[in-house]
Amino acid sequence: MSADLQTLATLLQGTLDPQQNREAESELQELEVQDGFSLGLLHIVATEAYPYTTRLAGALCFKNFIRRRWTDEDGIYLLPQSEVTAIKQELIGLMVSMPAGIQAQLGDAISVIAESDFFERWDTLVDELVARLTFDNFAINNGVLQVAHSIFKRWRPLFRSDQLYTEINHVLAKFGTAYLTLFGKTLELIEENRDSKQNLKLLFATQNLLMKLFYDLSCQDLPPIFEENLIGIAASFVKYLDYENPLLSSDDDTEAELPELVKAGIFEVLVLYVQKFEDAFGPFLEGLVTRSWNLLTTLGPETKHDMLVSKILQFLTAVANNPTHAESFKDEHTLNELVEKGILPNLSLRESDVELFEDEPIEYIRRDLEGADTDSRRRAATDFLRQLLEKFEEPVTKVVSRYVVHYMDDFSKNPEANWKSKDAAIYLFSSIAARGVVTTSQGVKSTNVLVDVVDFFQKHIANDLVAERGIHPILKVDAIRYLYTFRSQMTKQQWQDAFPLLVKHLQSDSYVAYTYAAIAIERALHMANETREPVYGQAELQLISREILERLFGLIEREKAPEKVQENEFLMRCVMRVLIVAREDILKMAKGVLKHLVSITYIISTNPSNPRFYYYHFEALGALIRFAGPSLSTEMEDTLYGPFAKVLQDDIQEFMPYVFQLFAALLECNPAGPLSKYYKSLIPPILMPEIWDAKGNVPALVRFLSSVIQRDATDLAAEQRIEPILVIFQKLISKKFSESHAFDLLETVIASFSVSQLQPFFVPMFNLILRRLQDSKTETLSIRFVRFYHFMSARSKQGLGADFVVGVTDQIQEGVFVPLYTTIILPDTGKLVRPLDRKTAVVSLTHTLTDSAAFANKYRKGWAYTCEALLKLLEQPPVLSAAAGGQADESRAAVIAEHDVDDVTFGFVFTPLSTVRPIARDAFPDVGPDLKRWVGTSFREAEARSGGQMSAFMQERLSAEARALLASYMQN
């Protein structure tokens, strides 16, 4: 056992070494299938004889192991029950005794387990936590509270449901009393230990966790036990807000002190209670508002106070949004004091902001543009001002406008020395000029009618964009940001004048300025007016696209270290947008662009570190393939094979889904050409089942394999590859997450190989599908099966058709087709949403009615049901369903909109590339767009072939209404 643990510890230490981390991680993944692997990790984490870094790596490895292998998608344990039980027994006690860094990793693992098991399969957890709470050892308490927070915090973003409320009530019943007791005792001990710095640090750490838990327990509804004790709770809040102790003061101006963290936590709770529970908490607000204002106006400009200042401003914003309490801010004198003492000091630029601008420019940009600075003073002050503006537009505009004039006058007296005054004026004006939500696509859509955004731009902003020198870099950035923020308010002509100035700023010496220029250029290229006409489109871009790209690539590749190349995702996003808007115009510079992108791929593949950057990078490659690939397919295949093959060879998991999508797109550029040796060399590895184990690989692999099949079906059949391909289908159809992709692959197989080549496999294929439908049917599975059935049924001319399916299913079980058809296929046909899927279903049902011997003779009622389903399909809109939500409308195929990289799901499993998303192909172009006319023609032809049989069936089997409707089709 010790040798095994030592091997494990050595591998864990190896994951920390850049020279051997991939090999060590690979060996760990091979070991994790062994029973007891997770317990070995926990043993290493618990053993102080190992270096802390090894133990931390063990905790991280354990967390990732639990994420991958705790349960399957149906909630079934993937580990032996004995190992599951042992983990639950050991994990809580281990975590509460660990250092903070290890606690965080184990806490995440507990959250994953709780997501699956709490509380039905882990109903002793809360009892165990409560049992460990003590008044004698607050270090243990902090560990317990950290565990509790790691579990309960997952309630915060959830929608209310009976199941969620049952879980919360379970926790409150067992945890609520103990929590409030500890809450009161902690305050009592803080007062008793006023002179003990060591004890105070521990106690305030406890109270900080207690405030996080207070929010967790209240996030969905006001707990009855809290409501019953609101007077005492509010009194405790007041004591904490008033608390001062020099012992806990710090000379560090950058790190918040523990009492301030508690105060910030209180204000976060107060925001929640004002927004959700004002009826119960309202009586306590007046005193808390007064205290918050006094506290706000006494805190200095040091960055250590930023979080607390932001939370106070957020609290005041919530109060101002409440109709009952907003009136207290109404009169002009109060508004003037709020602006002067509360907003201006926190909106004005500080020396620390200038230092961030100069020393950490990318961090400055991310905070300012993406909303990452939700705890920044500027953002919080701006939000408070805008809330006041929403309630009292005219007086707030009047008060703030006076300060804007004051700051601009101060700037004009000495522009070089007083440039910060202009920065403050621009921020103030922007804050009162914008109304409503600022959108990512259009910026500010609605403005304050009492101010003129364009006039302010022309008088105070435009010159800063034009001037060659004498303008502070931050004012340059302010000018670009103003244009970016109010871009929807500018006319097309104004954008024609401003765009070249933005391009010029790509040559700026200021990192922030050229990045903001790239951001503004990208958004301008993305923007369209109400009629979807681009503000600055392909025609305007063609004269300047080469210059933009050359400057952007020069900035990206300025430094060669992988972390520096991929540091600035905004530059790569601009590259992507230029390529998308330029479309086919990019062909004349495609080779140069390809060279840059290939070089970047090689560099960043050595150490992928910025998912945003490499997402935009691969979207840029996708745009190049989409628009230049058809003309340069061979050259692109030759050039891209090297870096892409390296990604696969080095097992760079972050890039593999993107690479397979781009490989597929390259193949699709030249669908008729022979498969190159590069692609042929990839066939054996992608047919190995192991590569399909990673969920993120599956959608891209299915697309790539489908593209290979379409290009190389003859050779694949000759090389006996059909069965291995169908083994992949078997693997995919067995899992819920991949069942839709299984049908994508199967439809490609059936469309590409002949019926005779596939004959041995039809019965096993259908057997797998029917077993899934019987054992674990989902709506997605049902709809995809219905689509697949019509895919086969519509191909009677290729030797398939309804009778063929009947024959295959009869081999599995005689008569099983009837319940399958009447309970799944016909009812769910109306749920098909995509026009091409519905068209396939129309062709399928029509061929069934006109060509099927089984339906003509054996399934007489089935013929009538089929005709009714066909008429509904032609006359009624689709029935929307959750599973149909992903069936995109082919009419939007020309629209390219990249994914929101700030969305919580981005990159979690699989991120499709929008620039090369598959384009749905019409399998029946000869049918034409007028389906009713085609159906009528098909029935007339069948009528002629059968000597009047169609009319007889219609008369015998259809209602008068259905007969009349079908006859109307036949007469057209």
Short mmCIF file of N, CA, C and O in Angstrom, two decimals, residues 118-203:
data_model
loop_
_atom_site.label_atom_id
_atom_site.label_comp_id
_atom_site.label_asym_id
_atom_site.label_seq_id
_atom_site.Cartn_x
_atom_site.Cartn_y
_atom_site.Cartn_z
N PHE A 118 -27.19 15.03 -1.96
CA PHE A 118 -27.84 15.72 -0.85
C PHE A 118 -29.26 16.11 -1.25
O PHE A 118 -29.48 16.71 -2.31
N PHE A 119 -30.29 15.82 -0.42
CA PHE A 119 -30.05 15.23 0.88
C PHE A 119 -30.56 13.79 0.96
O PHE A 119 -30.37 13.11 1.98
N GLU A 120 -31.24 13.32 -0.12
CA GLU A 120 -31.87 12.00 -0.05
C GLU A 120 -30.86 10.88 0.20
O GLU A 120 -31.12 9.95 0.96
N ARG A 121 -29.67 10.96 -0.44
CA ARG A 121 -28.69 9.89 -0.30
C ARG A 121 -27.56 10.26 0.65
O ARG A 121 -26.57 9.52 0.77
N TRP A 122 -27.72 11.41 1.31
CA TRP A 122 -26.72 11.84 2.29
C TRP A 122 -27.44 12.63 3.38
O TRP A 122 -27.08 13.76 3.69
N ASP A 123 -28.45 12.01 3.96
CA ASP A 123 -29.30 12.73 4.90
C ASP A 123 -28.67 12.90 6.27
O ASP A 123 -29.22 13.59 7.14
N THR A 124 -27.51 12.32 6.49
CA THR A 124 -26.81 12.50 7.77
C THR A 124 -25.81 13.65 7.73
O THR A 124 -25.20 13.96 8.76
N LEU A 125 -25.65 14.27 6.59
CA LEU A 125 -24.61 15.29 6.43
C LEU A 125 -24.80 16.46 7.38
O LEU A 125 -23.87 16.86 8.09
N VAL A 126 -26.01 17.02 7.42
CA VAL A 126 -26.23 18.20 8.27
C VAL A 126 -26.06 17.83 9.74
O VAL A 126 -25.49 18.60 10.53
N ASP A 127 -26.55 16.66 10.14
CA ASP A 127 -26.36 16.22 11.53
C ASP A 127 -24.87 16.15 11.87
O ASP A 127 -24.45 16.53 12.97
N GLU A 128 -24.08 15.65 10.92
CA GLU A 128 -22.63 15.54 11.16
C GLU A 128 -22.00 16.92 11.29
O GLU A 128 -21.13 17.13 12.15
N LEU A 129 -22.44 17.86 10.46
CA LEU A 129 -21.90 19.23 10.55
C LEU A 129 -22.25 19.86 11.90
O LEU A 129 -21.40 20.46 12.56
N VAL A 130 -23.52 19.75 12.29
CA VAL A 130 -23.96 20.35 13.55
C VAL A 130 -23.21 19.73 14.73
O VAL A 130 -22.80 20.43 15.68
N ALA A 131 -22.99 18.43 14.67
CA ALA A 131 -22.31 17.74 15.77
C ALA A 131 -20.88 18.23 15.95
O ALA A 131 -20.32 18.13 17.06
N ARG A 132 -20.27 18.74 14.89
CA ARG A 132 -18.88 19.18 14.97
C ARG A 132 -18.75 20.63 15.44
O ARG A 132 -17.63 21.09 15.71
N LEU A 133 -19.83 21.39 15.47
CA LEU A 133 -19.76 22.77 15.94
C LEU A 133 -19.48 22.80 17.44
O LEU A 133 -20.00 21.99 18.20
N THR A 134 -18.64 23.75 17.84
CA THR A 134 -18.23 23.83 19.24
C THR A 134 -17.95 25.27 19.60
O THR A 134 -17.67 26.11 18.73
N PHE A 135 -18.02 25.60 20.87
CA PHE A 135 -17.66 26.95 21.33
C PHE A 135 -16.21 26.99 21.81
O PHE A 135 -15.73 28.03 22.26
N ASP A 136 -15.52 25.87 21.71
CA ASP A 136 -14.16 25.79 22.24
C ASP A 136 -13.08 25.85 21.15
O ASP A 136 -11.93 26.16 21.45
N ASN A 137 -13.45 25.55 19.92
CA ASN A 137 -12.45 25.49 18.85
C ASN A 137 -13.03 26.11 17.58
O ASN A 137 -13.70 25.43 16.81
N PHE A 138 -12.78 27.39 17.41
CA PHE A 138 -13.37 28.08 16.26
C PHE A 138 -12.64 27.77 14.97
O PHE A 138 -13.15 28.03 13.89
N ALA A 139 -11.45 27.20 15.05
CA ALA A 139 -10.79 26.73 13.83
C ALA A 139 -11.58 25.58 13.23
O ALA A 139 -11.79 25.50 12.00
N ILE A 140 -12.04 24.66 14.10
CA ILE A 140 -12.91 23.57 13.63
C ILE A 140 -14.22 24.13 13.10
O ILE A 140 -14.72 23.72 12.05
N ASN A 141 -14.79 25.09 13.83
CA ASN A 141 -16.04 25.71 13.38
C ASN A 141 -15.90 26.28 11.97
O ASN A 141 -16.80 26.14 11.14
N ASN A 142 -14.80 26.94 11.73
CA ASN A 142 -14.61 27.56 10.41
C ASN A 142 -14.57 26.51 9.31
O ASN A 142 -15.08 26.71 8.22
N GLY A 143 -13.95 25.37 9.62
CA GLY A 143 -13.96 24.29 8.64
C GLY A 143 -15.36 23.77 8.39
O GLY A 143 -15.76 23.53 7.24
N VAL A 144 -16.14 23.60 9.46
CA VAL A 144 -17.52 23.13 9.33
C VAL A 144 -18.35 24.13 8.53
O VAL A 144 -19.12 23.75 7.63
N LEU A 145 -18.22 25.40 8.86
CA LEU A 145 -19.00 26.43 8.16
C LEU A 145 -18.60 26.52 6.69
O LEU A 145 -19.44 26.78 5.82
N GLN A 146 -17.31 26.30 6.41
CA GLN A 146 -16.86 26.31 5.01
C GLN A 146 -17.50 25.18 4.23
O GLN A 146 -17.93 25.35 3.08
N VAL A 147 -17.59 23.99 4.86
CA VAL A 147 -18.27 22.86 4.22
C VAL A 147 -19.73 23.21 3.96
O VAL A 147 -20.27 22.99 2.87
N ALA A 148 -20.40 23.74 4.99
CA ALA A 148 -21.81 24.09 4.84
C ALA A 148 -22.01 25.10 3.72
O ALA A 148 -22.92 24.96 2.89
N HIS A 149 -21.16 26.11 3.67
CA HIS A 149 -21.29 27.12 2.61
C HIS A 149 -21.05 26.52 1.23
O HIS A 149 -21.75 26.86 0.26
N SER A 150 -20.10 25.60 1.13
CA SER A 150 -19.81 24.98 -0.17
C SER A 150 -21.01 24.19 -0.68
O SER A 150 -21.16 24.00 -1.89
N ILE A 151 -21.87 23.73 0.23
CA ILE A 151 -23.06 22.97 -0.16
C ILE A 151 -24.25 23.90 -0.40
O ILE A 151 -24.93 23.81 -1.43
N PHE A 152 -24.49 24.82 0.52
CA PHE A 152 -25.70 25.63 0.47
C PHE A 152 -25.63 26.75 -0.56
O PHE A 152 -26.67 27.23 -1.02
N LYS A 153 -24.42 27.17 -0.94
CA LYS A 153 -24.32 28.29 -1.89
C LYS A 153 -24.88 27.93 -3.26
O LYS A 153 -25.24 28.82 -4.04
N ARG A 154 -24.98 26.63 -3.56
CA ARG A 154 -25.52 26.25 -4.86
C ARG A 154 -27.00 26.57 -5.00
O ARG A 154 -27.56 26.52 -6.10
N TRP A 155 -27.67 26.91 -3.87
CA TRP A 155 -29.07 27.32 -3.95
C TRP A 155 -29.24 28.69 -4.59
O TRP A 155 -30.31 29.02 -5.08
N ARG A 156 -28.21 29.52 -4.54
CA ARG A 156 -28.38 30.93 -4.90
C ARG A 156 -28.93 31.15 -6.31
O ARG A 156 -29.85 31.94 -6.49
N PRO A 157 -28.40 30.49 -7.35
CA PRO A 157 -28.90 30.79 -8.71
C PRO A 157 -30.11 29.96 -9.12
O PRO A 157 -30.61 30.12 -10.23
N LEU A 158 -30.58 29.05 -8.25
CA LEU A 158 -31.60 28.09 -8.68
C LEU A 158 -32.99 28.72 -8.70
O LEU A 158 -33.30 29.62 -7.90
N PHE A 159 -33.85 28.23 -9.60
CA PHE A 159 -35.25 28.62 -9.60
C PHE A 159 -35.98 27.83 -8.52
O PHE A 159 -35.66 26.68 -8.25
N ARG A 160 -36.98 28.47 -7.94
CA ARG A 160 -37.69 27.82 -6.85
C ARG A 160 -38.45 26.60 -7.36
O ARG A 160 -38.97 26.57 -8.47
N SER A 161 -38.48 25.58 -6.54
CA SER A 161 -39.19 24.35 -6.85
C SER A 161 -39.53 23.65 -5.54
O SER A 161 -38.92 23.93 -4.50
N ASP A 162 -40.49 22.75 -5.58
CA ASP A 162 -40.86 22.01 -4.37
C ASP A 162 -39.67 21.22 -3.84
O ASP A 162 -39.43 21.15 -2.62
N GLN A 163 -38.92 20.62 -4.77
CA GLN A 163 -37.76 19.82 -4.36
C GLN A 163 -36.72 20.69 -3.66
O GLN A 163 -36.15 20.30 -2.63
N LEU A 164 -36.46 21.88 -4.21
CA LEU A 164 -35.48 22.78 -3.61
C LEU A 164 -35.94 23.23 -2.23
O LEU A 164 -35.14 23.23 -1.28
N TYR A 165 -37.20 23.59 -2.09
CA TYR A 165 -37.70 24.06 -0.80
C TYR A 165 -37.71 22.94 0.24
O TYR A 165 -37.48 23.18 1.42
N THR A 166 -37.96 21.72 -0.20
CA THR A 166 -37.89 20.58 0.71
C THR A 166 -36.48 20.43 1.26
O THR A 166 -36.27 20.19 2.46
N GLU A 167 -35.49 20.59 0.38
CA GLU A 167 -34.09 20.49 0.81
C GLU A 167 -33.73 21.60 1.78
O GLU A 167 -33.11 21.36 2.82
N ILE A 168 -34.14 22.84 1.46
CA ILE A 168 -33.82 23.97 2.34
C ILE A 168 -34.49 23.79 3.70
O ILE A 168 -33.88 24.04 4.76
N ASN A 169 -35.73 23.36 3.71
CA ASN A 169 -36.43 23.15 4.98
C ASN A 169 -35.77 22.04 5.80
O ASN A 169 -35.70 22.12 7.04
N HIS A 170 -35.27 21.02 5.11
CA HIS A 170 -34.53 19.96 5.79
C HIS A 170 -33.31 20.55 6.50
O HIS A 170 -33.02 20.21 7.67
N VAL A 171 -32.59 21.42 5.81
CA VAL A 171 -31.40 22.04 6.39
C VAL A 171 -31.78 22.94 7.56
O VAL A 171 -31.16 22.90 8.64
N LEU A 172 -32.79 23.79 7.35
CA LEU A 172 -33.17 24.73 8.41
C LEU A 172 -33.63 24.01 9.67
O LEU A 172 -33.33 24.43 10.79
N ALA A 173 -34.34 22.90 9.49
CA ALA A 173 -34.84 22.15 10.65
C ALA A 173 -33.69 21.61 11.48
O ALA A 173 -33.77 21.54 12.72
N LYS A 174 -32.60 21.22 10.83
CA LYS A 174 -31.47 20.61 11.55
C LYS A 174 -30.37 21.61 11.89
O LYS A 174 -29.65 21.44 12.88
N PHE A 175 -30.24 22.67 11.08
CA PHE A 175 -29.08 23.55 11.17
C PHE A 175 -29.44 24.93 11.73
O PHE A 175 -28.58 25.62 12.28
N GLY A 176 -30.71 25.34 11.60
CA GLY A 176 -31.09 26.71 11.91
C GLY A 176 -30.80 27.13 13.33
O GLY A 176 -30.19 28.19 13.59
N THR A 177 -31.23 26.34 14.30
CA THR A 177 -31.03 26.70 15.71
C THR A 177 -29.56 26.75 16.07
O THR A 177 -29.09 27.70 16.73
N ALA A 178 -28.81 25.74 15.63
CA ALA A 178 -27.36 25.73 15.91
C ALA A 178 -26.68 26.94 15.27
O ALA A 178 -25.77 27.54 15.86
N TYR A 179 -27.14 27.29 14.07
CA TYR A 179 -26.54 28.45 13.38
C TYR A 179 -26.77 29.72 14.19
O TYR A 179 -25.83 30.48 14.44
N LEU A 180 -28.01 29.98 14.58
CA LEU A 180 -28.30 31.22 15.31
C LEU A 180 -27.59 31.25 16.66
O LEU A 180 -27.15 32.31 17.12
N THR A 181 -27.48 30.11 17.30
CA THR A 181 -26.75 30.04 18.57
C THR A 181 -25.29 30.44 18.37
O THR A 181 -24.72 31.24 19.12
N LEU A 182 -24.67 29.88 17.33
CA LEU A 182 -23.28 30.23 17.03
C LEU A 182 -23.16 31.69 16.60
O LEU A 182 -22.19 32.37 16.95
N PHE A 183 -24.15 32.19 15.88
CA PHE A 183 -24.16 33.58 15.44
C PHE A 183 -24.11 34.52 16.66
O PHE A 183 -23.31 35.46 16.71
N GLY A 184 -24.97 34.25 17.66
CA GLY A 184 -24.99 35.08 18.86
C GLY A 184 -23.74 34.91 19.70
O GLY A 184 -23.20 35.88 20.25
N LYS A 185 -23.27 33.66 19.84
CA LYS A 185 -22.10 33.39 20.66
C LYS A 185 -20.85 34.03 20.08
O LYS A 185 -19.98 34.52 20.82
N THR A 186 -20.76 34.08 18.74
CA THR A 186 -19.58 34.68 18.10
C THR A 186 -19.48 36.16 18.43
O THR A 186 -18.41 36.68 18.76
N LEU A 187 -20.61 36.87 18.35
CA LEU A 187 -20.61 38.29 18.70
C LEU A 187 -20.23 38.49 20.17
O LEU A 187 -19.45 39.39 20.51
N GLU A 188 -20.76 37.64 21.02
CA GLU A 188 -20.45 37.72 22.45
C GLU A 188 -18.96 37.53 22.69
O GLU A 188 -18.32 38.29 23.46
N LEU A 189 -18.36 36.56 22.01
CA LEU A 189 -16.93 36.29 22.19
C LEU A 189 -16.07 37.39 21.58
O LEU A 189 -14.98 37.69 22.08
N ILE A 190 -16.53 37.99 20.48
CA ILE A 190 -15.79 39.12 19.89
C ILE A 190 -15.71 40.27 20.90
O ILE A 190 -14.66 40.90 21.06
N GLU A 191 -16.80 40.53 21.58
CA GLU A 191 -16.80 41.60 22.58
C GLU A 191 -15.93 41.24 23.78
O GLU A 191 -15.22 42.09 24.34
N GLU A 192 -15.93 39.96 24.16
CA GLU A 192 -15.12 39.52 25.30
C GLU A 192 -13.63 39.51 24.97
O GLU A 192 -12.79 39.70 25.87
N ASN A 193 -13.27 39.27 23.70
CA ASN A 193 -11.86 39.14 23.30
C ASN A 193 -11.34 40.40 22.62
O ASN A 193 -10.46 40.32 21.76
N ARG A 194 -11.84 41.52 23.01
CA ARG A 194 -11.49 42.78 22.35
C ARG A 194 -9.99 43.04 22.36
O ARG A 194 -9.46 43.71 21.48
N ASP A 195 -9.28 42.49 23.33
CA ASP A 195 -7.84 42.76 23.47
C ASP A 195 -6.97 41.62 22.96
O ASP A 195 -5.75 41.65 23.14
N SER A 196 -7.58 40.59 22.34
CA SER A 196 -6.80 39.45 21.84
C SER A 196 -6.86 39.42 20.32
O SER A 196 -7.85 38.99 19.72
N LYS A 197 -5.80 39.87 19.72
CA LYS A 197 -5.76 39.95 18.26
C LYS A 197 -5.92 38.57 17.63
O LYS A 197 -6.66 38.40 16.64
N GLN A 198 -5.24 37.57 18.18
CA GLN A 198 -5.29 36.23 17.61
C GLN A 198 -6.70 35.67 17.64
O GLN A 198 -7.20 35.13 16.65
N ASN A 199 -7.36 35.80 18.79
CA ASN A 199 -8.73 35.29 18.90
C ASN A 199 -9.69 36.08 18.02
O ASN A 199 -10.62 35.51 17.42
N LEU A 200 -9.50 37.39 17.93
CA LEU A 200 -10.38 38.22 17.11
C LEU A 200 -10.29 37.83 15.63
O LEU A 200 -11.30 37.79 14.92
N LYS A 201 -9.09 37.54 15.16
CA LYS A 201 -8.93 37.12 13.76
C LYS A 201 -9.74 35.86 13.47
O LYS A 201 -10.42 35.75 12.45
N LEU A 202 -9.64 34.91 14.40
CA LEU A 202 -10.36 33.65 14.22
C LEU A 202 -11.87 33.87 14.28
O LEU A 202 -12.63 33.33 13.47
N LEU A 203 -12.31 34.70 15.21
CA LEU A 203 -13.74 34.95 15.40
C LEU A 203 -14.33 35.74 14.23
O LEU A 203 -15.46 35.47 13.80
#
